[in-house]
Amino acid sequence: MSFASNMFNNAFFLTFVKKGFVVLNGIISLMLVARYFGPAMRGEYMFIVNVVIVGTTILNLGISLIYPHFRKQDKRAKNLFVSYSFLQFFLYLIISMLIMIITKNVVLSITAMLISVNVLNLQVTQINLVENLKQQSMIIIMSSLINTGLITLAFFLTSENLYLILIIFGLKSYVSMVFSLVSLWDKDFKFTIVPVKYKKMTALAFLPLLTSFLIAINYQADIIILKMMSVDFYHIGLYSTGVALAEYSWMIPDIFKEVMFHHNARKDDIKRMTFSIRLGFTAVVLVAIMVIVFGKPILGFLFGADFVAAYPIVVLMFLAVPFMVYTKIIGTLFSANGGWRFYFITLLISVLLNIGLNVALIPSFHIYGSAFASVVSYAFCGMTMLFWFKRKYKVPFRDVLFVKWEDIRKVAPFLFRKKESSVASLIIIGDGGHSKMVQNIVRESGTYRLTEVWDDKYRESVAREGIFYTSLDEKLQGLTQMDADVAFFVAIGDNDIRKKIARTLALAGKKFAVIVHPTAFIEATVEIGEGSLVMAGSIVQANTVLGKHVIVNSGATVEHDISVGNFVHFAPGSVVTGGCTVEDNVLIGAGSVVVPNISIGANAVVGAGSTLTHNIETNTLEYSRKKTE
Ligand SMILES: CC(=O)SCCNC(=O)CCNC(=O)[C@H](O)C(C)(C)COP(=O)(O)OP(=O)(O)OC[C@H]1O[C@@H](n2cnc3c(N)ncnc32)[C@H](O)[C@@H]1OP(=O)(O)O
């Protein structure tokens, strides 16, 4: 596959592109809206937007933040959360209508409606971020594009219409919300109302709600305090420019934050976490160096010559940015594991530190004092999180600083390899009747992505529905050049032929898949060797050990405590009862029954429909003849 499609299948890259679009959309909207409205109306618009953002943070009730925690315990948590979000949305909508009817205040009613839509959008977006990360990234890219397009149209075609711009603002959330819902609404979705669980959800969401509130306060506190301590608007303008630039660079840790949010909802992935931290930290430090070196021309280009005076603030703010990597990425672990108390206390201390230092330093150092307060507060938060993480997961410092050579070695082939998805590729050998059934199982279960089928009947390669059908002989010659990540499966019913090919592949160091039909029952204590197959409706009971490349065919029963060698075939409907021993290469014929505690020697064949009541030796053929009078 091409480099471009590899990149787009990479969650980090796609999240990076998405963030790029969001930032671009934000900048373009800000520029156009500023020029579209006069100063007074722009103030009114920005005020409403801020009320909506703060209202959304509060009225989300922390629900979107605790989703990974529930998802980790229960795969179907999606049903519960989407249903909850819906009910909450309708409740907010009814309240908005009541506000409209009672107050008849248009702006207030619009604000309330926008909050209702934004809350639902925030919740379904976060759920879909966990469920379908790539789709959600595409949805956000699309809604950002639509928003930029509509604002541009409004800018050129209309003038000073506050309601129109508010509707466009609302539409962005609405479009993203509808598409996220469509993406979540698959065949497994079921509307689920469980009041007891809803109660648990809201109770658990309380600390996350306070935490997100603190984060919001921490980002806004400085400007409010600067205003309160009567610093002039010119200097506040310079300060907020520095802060705005630093905020754009948070996009980098945010990329990793979102990808980790998705992964941590499944299991704690500390390797991926430290890898994300190293990548994020290195990128942020490089950006900070760039900004410190080229800060003045960048400020001049972006905001005009007046703003070059913001340079010292920019430098100070960028000293704080690397710490955000730790706060943001490690913070996702709390979403997934629910350790909110620690996160909350850490944030509370850093907010108090920020406010205290602001009050203490602004009188003597003005905006520089405020920037210094931010650096100290962000550094405290980031370092506390880092030390907690290091202690809990016993990670050395070198794993949480700059990228290592191994990372580069790992990432380079990942970007250029042939694989298209995170599901491993599978090559099946054999394309006869047995193989057709195996191919169906692979398609149905989705655990592997079938890429090639090798069989002698193909002289030349043919491609059908994205799968290559190729000559077996030819492929066996070039085994060593193959991608090490691909799994193999020998789908040949005949024990001897299966053995011969599996040996050749094993000698070339290939890995084999285990394939299990979703309707098979395999008791939890069963061990299954590589390359084995358990087909539809079959049963394998407790403490049984299946060797390598074993076939448990449709409806066969392999009872408890059975020791099974390699390359054994239990044909359809056969029943081998408890305590038996089945050595290598044995064929138990269709519908035959083996009574308990029997030993069957290597290479033996039990004929179809037979009942075996005694041990049989190696290389023997046994079948029950019908008694004829
Ligand atoms: C999805 C799938 O399809 S998986 C396929 C799984 N495959 C199976 O279950 C097949 C297992 N194979 C058998 O049962 C075979 O018949 C075998 C291996 C037992 C015997 O094969 P062969 O040695 O070729 O025997 P052959 O066909 O020559 O028959 C010899 C005699 O035994 C009889 N016989 C053969 N198999 C059986 C049997 N399973 N039960 C009773 N009698 C049998 C034949 O009727 C014949 O009798 P006759 O001499 O009176 O005419």
XYZ file of C-alpha atoms and ligand atoms in Angstrom:
680
model
C 0.000 0.000 0.000
C 1.115 3.538 -0.544
C 2.858 5.688 2.008
C -0.186 7.990 2.187
C -2.649 5.246 3.043
C -0.274 3.872 5.687
C -0.115 7.300 7.241
C -3.890 7.678 7.258
C -4.266 4.309 8.917
C -1.945 5.449 11.656
C -4.027 6.721 14.587
C -1.374 9.241 15.659
C -1.043 10.739 12.201
C -4.788 10.972 11.673
C -5.210 12.637 15.071
C -2.425 15.039 14.081
C -4.237 15.938 10.833
C -7.493 16.311 12.734
C -5.894 18.677 15.271
C -4.393 20.631 12.376
C -7.856 21.116 10.879
C -9.339 22.091 14.230
C -6.628 24.718 14.833
C -6.930 26.021 11.270
C -10.696 26.178 11.578
C -10.292 28.015 14.910
C -7.874 30.582 13.472
C -9.898 31.200 10.294
C -13.145 31.496 12.263
C -11.536 33.936 14.702
C -10.104 36.045 11.886
C -13.330 36.148 9.881
C -15.639 36.616 12.863
C -13.458 39.491 14.131
C -13.761 41.239 10.765
C -17.452 40.323 10.266
C -18.755 41.829 13.504
C -18.040 45.262 14.814
C -16.170 45.312 18.139
C -19.325 45.466 20.273
C -21.173 42.619 18.557
C -18.014 40.522 18.529
C -17.847 40.959 22.300
C -21.449 39.730 22.583
C -20.724 36.741 20.321
C -17.558 35.759 22.218
C -19.425 36.094 25.498
C -22.201 33.705 24.348
C -19.630 31.237 22.992
C -17.771 31.308 26.326
C -20.990 30.791 28.282
C -21.800 27.807 26.027
C -18.316 26.315 26.540
C -18.395 26.752 30.320
C -22.050 25.575 30.456
C -21.153 22.494 28.422
C -18.240 21.666 30.760
C -20.520 21.868 33.789
C -23.668 20.269 32.368
C -21.699 17.372 30.876
C -21.624 16.388 34.568
C -18.263 14.700 33.975
C -19.995 11.867 32.092
C -17.780 11.933 28.982
C -14.681 11.693 31.196
C -15.624 8.475 32.972
C -16.539 6.502 29.851
C -13.098 4.805 29.481
C -13.358 3.605 33.086
C -16.689 1.863 32.450
C -15.666 0.622 29.009
C -12.705 -1.163 30.514
C -14.984 -3.255 32.713
C -17.768 -3.802 30.236
C -17.543 -3.784 26.443
C -21.242 -2.891 26.212
C -20.852 0.262 28.325
C -21.477 2.111 25.057
C -25.190 1.208 25.140
C -25.576 2.571 28.647
C -23.692 5.808 27.969
C -25.279 6.634 24.610
C -28.735 6.036 26.114
C -27.872 8.217 29.111
C -26.586 11.000 26.842
C -29.858 10.872 24.924
C -32.037 11.119 27.990
C -29.901 13.947 29.336
C -30.129 15.736 25.972
C -33.928 15.573 25.922
C -34.080 16.815 29.483
C -31.852 19.797 28.620
C -33.885 20.436 25.486
C -37.121 20.559 27.499
C -35.469 22.951 29.976
C -34.309 25.135 27.039
C -37.898 25.238 25.697
C -39.209 26.185 29.132
C -36.601 28.972 29.329
C -37.787 30.189 25.925
C -41.472 30.102 26.894
C -41.003 31.640 30.322
C -38.352 34.312 29.678
C -39.018 34.983 25.953
C -35.335 35.961 25.855
C -33.994 34.876 22.445
C -30.270 35.001 23.292
C -30.764 33.076 26.530
C -32.876 30.425 24.764
C -30.350 30.032 21.949
C -27.551 29.706 24.528
C -29.482 26.983 26.375
C -30.190 25.063 23.120
C -26.548 25.343 22.085
C -25.473 23.943 25.454
C -27.897 20.994 25.055
C -26.489 20.092 21.616
C -22.897 20.687 22.731
C -23.242 18.398 25.750
C -24.651 15.564 23.626
C -21.939 16.184 21.028
C -19.171 16.173 23.659
C -20.425 12.889 25.096
C -20.966 10.960 21.861
C -17.679 12.321 20.487
C -15.749 11.042 23.504
C -17.527 7.663 23.363
C -16.784 7.344 19.663
C -13.174 8.379 20.278
C -12.886 5.227 22.372
C -14.946 3.028 20.058
C -13.901 4.162 16.566
C -10.896 6.455 16.859
C -10.244 6.802 13.120
C -13.870 7.406 12.154
C -14.181 10.013 14.878
C -11.086 11.813 13.601
C -12.597 11.912 10.101
C -15.873 13.242 11.535
C -14.085 16.079 13.323
C -12.059 16.938 10.202
C -15.290 17.031 8.190
C -17.253 19.145 10.655
C -14.327 21.604 10.920
C -14.240 21.900 7.123
C -18.005 22.480 6.929
C -17.744 25.103 9.655
C -14.903 26.967 7.921
C -16.895 26.846 4.648
C -20.090 28.199 6.218
C -18.304 31.007 8.072
C -16.513 32.000 4.875
C -19.861 32.042 3.001
C -21.515 34.085 5.748
C -18.565 36.487 5.718
C -18.853 37.160 1.992
C -22.646 37.015 1.578
C -24.115 38.549 4.723
C -23.275 41.219 7.241
C -23.404 41.523 11.011
C -25.967 38.834 11.747
C -25.351 37.483 15.245
C -27.986 34.743 15.035
C -26.619 33.419 11.767
C -23.106 33.023 13.198
C -24.541 31.403 16.333
C -26.497 28.944 14.166
C -23.287 28.090 12.257
C -21.524 27.592 15.597
C -24.344 25.243 16.692
C -24.397 23.427 13.334
C -20.784 22.381 13.766
C -21.623 20.484 16.968
C -24.847 19.207 15.427
C -23.128 17.744 12.334
C -20.386 16.146 14.412
C -22.976 14.796 16.886
C -25.156 13.224 14.149
C -22.209 11.521 12.430
C -20.768 10.267 15.730
C -24.161 8.779 16.553
C -24.379 7.106 13.139
C -20.909 5.660 13.731
C -21.931 4.348 17.173
C -25.293 3.021 16.002
C -24.230 -0.428 14.819
C -26.075 -3.722 14.991
C -25.015 -4.275 18.605
C -26.511 -1.032 19.825
C -29.374 -1.396 22.276
C -31.122 1.391 24.149
C -30.294 0.586 27.792
C -31.812 2.299 30.787
C -30.511 0.988 34.112
C -31.279 3.546 36.865
C -28.912 1.861 39.376
C -26.002 2.130 36.922
C -26.953 5.715 36.033
C -26.733 6.560 39.724
C -23.291 4.967 39.924
C -22.216 6.883 36.808
C -23.234 10.278 38.181
C -21.618 9.543 41.553
C -18.355 8.520 39.879
C -18.477 11.523 37.555
C -18.475 14.056 40.381
C -14.686 14.318 40.882
C -13.959 14.292 37.115
C -16.467 17.149 36.810
C -14.663 19.180 39.488
C -11.334 18.296 37.869
C -12.334 19.499 34.409
C -13.647 22.628 36.065
C -10.271 23.189 37.726
C -8.463 22.713 34.410
C -10.697 25.370 32.850
C -10.057 27.728 35.778
C -6.296 27.146 35.607
C -6.228 28.189 31.952
C -8.367 31.294 32.518
C -7.190 32.382 35.997
C -4.233 34.539 34.944
C -6.203 36.799 32.632
C -8.916 37.283 35.214
C -6.369 38.110 37.936
C -4.460 40.445 35.613
C -7.733 42.297 34.972
C -8.545 42.361 38.677
C -5.108 43.738 39.510
C -5.723 46.515 36.963
C -3.000 45.685 34.463
C -3.729 47.702 31.300
C -5.399 46.149 28.236
C -2.299 46.577 26.081
C -0.272 44.328 28.361
C -3.142 41.871 28.828
C -3.336 41.733 25.021
C 0.381 40.868 24.841
C -0.010 38.279 27.573
C -2.986 36.549 25.980
C -1.114 36.382 22.672
C 1.736 34.508 24.338
C -0.744 32.208 26.046
C -2.622 31.621 22.775
C 0.578 30.554 20.989
C 1.479 28.193 23.832
C -2.052 26.769 23.726
C -1.647 25.908 20.050
C 1.447 23.883 20.910
C -0.663 21.812 23.351
C -2.036 20.272 20.220
C 1.005 17.973 20.307
C 0.367 16.354 23.704
C -3.359 16.421 22.846
C -2.753 14.100 19.893
C -1.205 11.520 22.195
C -3.819 12.182 24.837
C -6.647 11.250 22.489
C -4.957 8.142 21.154
C -4.158 7.009 24.714
C -7.744 7.793 25.772
C -8.808 5.266 23.135
C -6.263 2.620 24.126
C -6.438 2.957 27.899
C -10.175 2.295 27.729
C -9.235 -1.260 26.763
C -6.225 -1.962 28.926
C -3.361 0.000 30.491
C -0.792 0.109 27.762
C 2.297 1.397 29.542
C 4.675 0.688 26.650
C 2.538 2.733 24.273
C 2.163 5.345 26.984
C 5.911 5.852 27.532
C 6.409 5.808 23.750
C 3.765 8.561 23.403
C 5.390 10.565 26.188
C 8.833 10.346 24.524
C 7.461 11.328 21.146
C 5.321 14.141 22.587
C 8.097 15.468 24.820
C 10.664 15.498 21.996
C 8.251 17.209 19.594
C 7.270 19.850 22.144
C 10.889 20.599 23.089
C 11.784 20.983 19.386
C 8.823 23.323 18.830
C 9.780 25.309 21.943
C 13.359 25.710 20.644
C 11.999 26.833 17.255
C 9.674 29.345 18.881
C 12.426 30.691 21.129
C 14.784 31.097 18.133
C 12.257 32.410 15.588
C 9.664 33.836 18.022
C 10.020 37.474 16.994
C 9.498 37.019 13.218
C 6.658 34.543 13.922
C 4.860 37.058 16.161
C 5.370 39.818 13.605
C 4.019 37.677 10.789
C 0.992 36.357 12.687
C -0.186 39.373 14.626
C 1.682 42.399 13.292
C 4.702 44.416 14.488
C 2.962 45.576 17.688
C 2.912 42.069 19.052
C 6.656 41.412 18.805
C 6.750 42.867 22.330
C 5.008 39.656 23.502
C 8.218 37.695 22.812
C 9.458 37.410 26.455
C 6.013 36.104 27.482
C 6.080 33.574 24.647
C 9.508 32.344 25.778
C 8.320 31.970 29.379
C 5.107 30.188 28.364
C 6.983 27.742 26.153
C 9.130 26.723 29.103
C 5.903 25.370 30.647
C 4.708 23.483 27.571
C 6.915 20.326 27.960
C 5.318 19.684 31.377
C 1.882 19.609 29.737
C 2.969 16.420 27.976
C 3.033 14.620 31.332
C -0.183 16.170 32.646
C -2.158 15.420 29.514
C -0.907 11.970 28.567
C -0.666 10.521 32.082
C -4.052 12.086 32.870
C -5.706 9.603 30.477
C -4.871 6.813 32.944
C -7.193 8.437 35.471
C -10.011 8.494 32.930
C -9.547 4.786 32.411
C -8.886 3.691 35.973
C -10.849 6.186 38.011
C -8.010 7.454 40.274
C -9.596 10.894 40.240
C -8.872 11.864 43.829
C -5.100 12.096 43.212
C -5.593 13.923 39.908
C -8.036 16.334 41.527
C -5.771 17.144 44.481
C -2.768 17.662 42.182
C -4.765 20.040 40.021
C -6.206 21.841 43.015
C -2.712 22.493 44.392
C -1.477 23.704 41.006
C -4.492 26.047 40.618
C -3.916 27.442 44.119
C -0.194 27.798 43.351
C -1.039 29.624 40.139
C -3.467 32.008 41.815
C -1.177 32.604 44.823
C 1.893 33.320 42.690
C -0.115 35.560 40.383
C -1.308 37.669 43.292
C 2.198 37.774 44.806
C 4.186 38.480 41.634
C 1.968 40.705 39.455
C 2.524 43.895 41.547
C 6.306 43.758 40.984
C 6.649 41.847 37.720
C 3.338 42.521 35.902
C 2.578 40.102 33.097
C 5.983 38.419 33.519
C 5.017 37.491 37.062
C 1.830 35.967 35.717
C 3.708 33.968 33.080
C 6.152 32.751 35.726
C 3.202 31.653 37.901
C 1.898 29.576 34.973
C 5.299 27.952 34.449
C 5.525 26.979 38.133
C 1.934 25.730 38.245
C 2.193 23.649 35.041
C 5.607 22.318 36.081
C 4.280 21.270 39.491
C 1.322 19.474 37.925
C 3.384 17.748 35.205
C 6.162 16.675 37.547
C 3.765 15.340 40.194
C 1.994 13.261 37.548
C 5.331 12.074 36.196
C 6.605 10.956 39.611
C 3.333 9.186 40.375
C 3.515 7.394 37.025
C 7.205 6.494 37.417
C 6.609 5.026 40.872
C 3.461 3.145 40.030
C 4.732 1.530 36.816
C 8.443 1.478 37.724
C 9.499 3.374 34.632
C 13.073 4.768 34.425
C 13.661 8.435 33.493
C 15.165 7.610 30.108
C 11.768 6.113 29.119
C 9.870 9.360 29.683
C 12.202 11.948 28.139
C 13.452 12.027 24.548
C 12.868 9.493 21.764
C 15.308 6.609 21.640
C 16.949 4.923 18.698
C 14.679 1.922 19.191
C 11.643 4.198 18.742
C 12.929 5.405 15.396
C 13.700 1.842 14.348
C 10.176 0.833 15.364
C 8.372 3.737 13.717
C 10.162 3.727 10.338
C 9.033 0.283 9.134
C 5.601 0.919 10.623
C 5.037 3.867 8.311
C 6.185 2.026 5.208
C 4.971 -1.512 5.786
C 2.247 -3.163 3.769
C -0.222 -3.643 6.593
C -3.305 -1.461 6.459
C -4.809 -1.982 9.859
C -3.937 -3.007 13.370
C -5.433 -6.453 12.714
C -2.620 -8.851 11.734
C -2.502 -10.134 8.167
C -3.088 -13.814 7.529
C -1.956 -16.082 4.727
C -3.905 -19.292 4.272
C -2.349 -22.308 2.612
C -4.711 -24.505 0.638
C -7.860 -23.491 -1.205
C -9.972 -26.652 -1.136
C -13.282 -27.343 0.629
C -11.747 -27.300 4.093
C -9.984 -24.009 3.396
C -13.227 -22.366 2.215
C -14.678 -22.984 5.666
C -11.565 -21.615 7.349
C -11.728 -18.500 5.155
C -15.348 -17.972 6.195
C -14.426 -18.180 9.876
C -11.634 -15.643 9.387
C -14.048 -13.293 7.631
C -16.731 -13.684 10.288
C -14.531 -13.393 13.355
C -12.396 -10.479 12.091
C -9.431 -11.478 14.268
C -7.193 -11.602 11.183
C -7.220 -9.844 7.840
C -6.889 -12.431 5.088
C -4.440 -11.096 2.499
C -3.277 -14.143 0.510
C -4.274 -17.723 -0.262
C -1.594 -20.092 -1.611
C -2.535 -23.213 -3.501
C -1.012 -25.320 -6.257
C -4.079 -24.821 -8.409
C -2.977 -21.230 -9.080
C -0.257 -20.990 -11.698
C -0.448 -17.208 -11.808
C -1.504 -14.768 -9.102
C -5.065 -13.502 -9.231
C -6.644 -10.868 -6.984
C -10.248 -11.113 -5.861
C -11.830 -8.737 -3.342
C -8.442 -7.612 -2.089
C -7.085 -11.151 -1.570
C -4.218 -12.540 -3.648
C -4.526 -16.163 -4.794
C -1.061 -17.421 -5.644
C 0.941 -20.536 -6.469
C 2.011 -22.403 -3.337
C 5.281 -23.753 -4.730
C 6.492 -20.383 -5.861
C 5.675 -18.788 -2.529
C 7.389 -21.484 -0.501
C 10.627 -20.618 -2.343
C 10.563 -16.976 -1.235
C 9.509 -17.469 2.374
C 12.483 -15.798 4.011
C 11.780 -12.423 2.394
C 8.312 -12.232 3.932
C 7.138 -9.745 6.525
C 7.675 -11.217 9.993
C 4.334 -9.879 11.251
C 2.190 -12.026 8.962
C 0.528 -15.094 10.483
C 0.041 -18.340 8.551
C -2.595 -21.015 8.620
C -2.388 -24.378 6.875
C -5.985 -25.142 5.892
C -5.526 -28.668 4.590
C -7.601 -31.522 6.048
C -5.137 -34.328 5.272
C -2.892 -34.754 8.317
C 0.246 -35.718 6.396
C 0.104 -32.917 3.847
C -0.726 -30.400 6.567
C 2.275 -31.606 8.522
C 4.651 -31.381 5.590
C 3.751 -27.784 4.745
C 3.608 -26.640 8.368
C 7.114 -28.018 8.921
C 8.480 -26.084 5.916
C 6.920 -22.860 7.178
C 8.068 -23.459 10.756
C 11.650 -24.013 9.540
C 11.472 -20.567 7.888
C 10.495 -19.134 11.305
C 6.848 -18.390 10.466
C 4.140 -17.898 13.075
C 0.808 -19.732 12.908
C -2.642 -18.443 13.757
C -5.154 -20.281 15.942
C -8.596 -20.028 14.374
C -11.781 -20.538 16.359
C -15.363 -20.266 15.124
C -17.472 -17.903 17.268
C -19.987 -20.700 18.014
C -17.382 -23.166 19.337
C -17.267 -23.720 23.093
C -13.784 -23.903 24.540
C -13.527 -24.239 28.300
C -11.256 -21.645 29.924
C -8.585 -24.147 31.010
C -8.082 -25.611 27.519
C -4.685 -25.078 25.876
C -4.537 -24.849 22.095
C -1.317 -25.230 20.096
C -0.412 -22.885 17.195
C -1.972 -23.538 13.822
C -4.993 -25.326 15.299
C -8.593 -24.896 14.228
C -11.802 -25.258 16.255
C -14.859 -25.187 14.011
C -18.549 -24.328 14.305
C -20.549 -25.956 17.089
C -17.657 -28.007 18.438
C -16.886 -28.421 22.130
C -13.524 -28.752 23.864
C -13.805 -29.369 27.591
C -11.781 -28.634 30.723
C -8.071 -29.420 31.070
C -7.756 -30.741 27.550
C -4.539 -29.870 25.743
C -4.648 -29.673 21.933
C -1.282 -29.909 20.139
C -0.212 -27.912 17.084
C -2.183 -27.877 13.800
C -5.064 -29.886 15.269
C -8.487 -29.750 13.601
C -11.615 -30.001 15.743
C -14.117 -30.192 12.904
C -17.783 -29.067 12.882
C -19.778 -30.394 15.833
C -16.975 -32.585 17.194
C -16.686 -33.035 20.952
C -13.305 -33.359 22.614
C -14.131 -33.953 26.263
C -12.235 -33.111 29.462
C -8.677 -34.147 30.424
C -7.645 -35.317 26.971
C -4.082 -35.074 25.776
C -3.989 -34.476 22.021
C -0.768 -34.581 19.958
C 0.088 -32.528 16.867
C -1.655 -32.778 13.435
C -4.656 -34.671 14.842
C -8.025 -34.395 13.070
C -11.318 -34.881 14.907
C -13.733 -35.251 11.963
C -17.283 -33.797 12.069
C -19.524 -35.111 14.835
C -16.905 -37.359 16.430
C -16.949 -37.697 20.203
C -13.825 -38.436 22.210
C -14.738 -38.850 25.855
C -12.864 -37.899 29.031
C -9.324 -38.970 29.908
C -8.281 -40.298 26.479
C -4.834 -39.843 24.939
C -4.605 -39.126 21.225
C -1.086 -39.159 19.774
C 0.265 -37.284 16.712
C -1.354 -37.530 13.261
C -4.438 -39.456 14.346
C -7.685 -39.200 12.346
C -10.851 -39.776 14.331
C -13.453 -40.414 11.598
C -16.760 -38.571 11.293
C -19.402 -39.569 13.839
C -17.191 -42.038 15.664
C -17.213 -42.418 19.441
C -14.216 -43.159 21.663
C -15.122 -44.355 25.183
C -13.291 -42.872 28.235
C -9.604 -43.335 29.069
C -8.565 -44.911 25.740
C -5.108 -44.404 24.208
C -4.819 -44.001 20.465
C -1.295 -44.414 19.048
C 0.326 -42.065 16.505
C -0.892 -42.202 12.865
C -3.879 -44.393 13.798
C -7.198 -43.980 11.948
C -10.558 -44.568 13.561
C -13.067 -45.179 10.743
C -16.171 -43.036 10.365
C -19.106 -44.093 12.547
C -17.019 -46.458 14.688
C -17.180 -47.040 18.417
C -13.751 -47.515 19.936
C -13.728 -49.353 23.248
C -10.069 -50.439 23.523
C -6.615 -48.884 23.139
C -5.144 -48.944 19.628
C -1.510 -49.066 18.601
C 0.505 -46.720 16.434
C -0.173 -46.959 12.659
C -3.357 -48.992 13.035
C -6.683 -48.654 11.260
C -9.787 -49.445 13.271
C -13.419 -49.350 12.319
C -16.551 -51.062 13.473
C -18.083 -53.359 10.904
C -21.835 -53.748 10.930
C -22.824 -57.120 12.294
C -24.392 -59.105 9.412
C -26.526 -62.130 10.163
C -15.410 -32.177 6.653
C -14.971 -33.591 6.273
O -15.457 -34.159 5.371
S -13.775 -34.303 7.230
C -13.538 -35.940 6.598
C -13.371 -36.899 7.691
N -13.181 -38.184 7.100
C -13.705 -39.320 7.614
O -14.353 -39.309 8.630
C -13.422 -40.599 6.849
C -12.753 -41.643 7.702
N -12.400 -42.758 6.812
C -13.027 -43.960 6.810
O -13.932 -44.212 7.599
C -12.505 -44.943 5.775
O -13.571 -45.687 5.271
C -11.422 -45.845 6.367
C -10.169 -44.987 6.446
C -11.809 -46.327 7.747
C -11.203 -47.059 5.481
O -10.754 -46.716 4.236
P -10.189 -47.875 3.238
O -9.028 -48.510 3.927
O -9.963 -47.175 1.958
O -11.325 -48.945 3.165
P -12.237 -49.351 1.920
O -13.035 -48.192 1.458
O -11.366 -50.066 0.929
O -13.208 -50.359 2.580
C -12.804 -51.643 2.993
C -13.994 -52.297 3.630
O -14.251 -51.677 4.892
C -15.574 -51.134 4.924
N -15.441 -49.876 5.618
C -14.645 -48.865 5.285
N -14.781 -47.870 6.186
C -15.693 -48.264 7.088
C -16.257 -47.639 8.243
N -15.887 -46.387 8.646
N -17.200 -48.345 8.929
C -17.568 -49.618 8.521
N -17.073 -50.222 7.446
C -16.133 -49.549 6.735
C -15.973 -50.970 3.494
O -17.372 -50.979 3.362
C -15.286 -52.151 2.850
O -16.070 -53.286 3.132
P -16.139 -54.517 2.147
O -14.741 -55.019 2.044
O -17.057 -55.428 2.833
O -16.629 -53.987 0.857
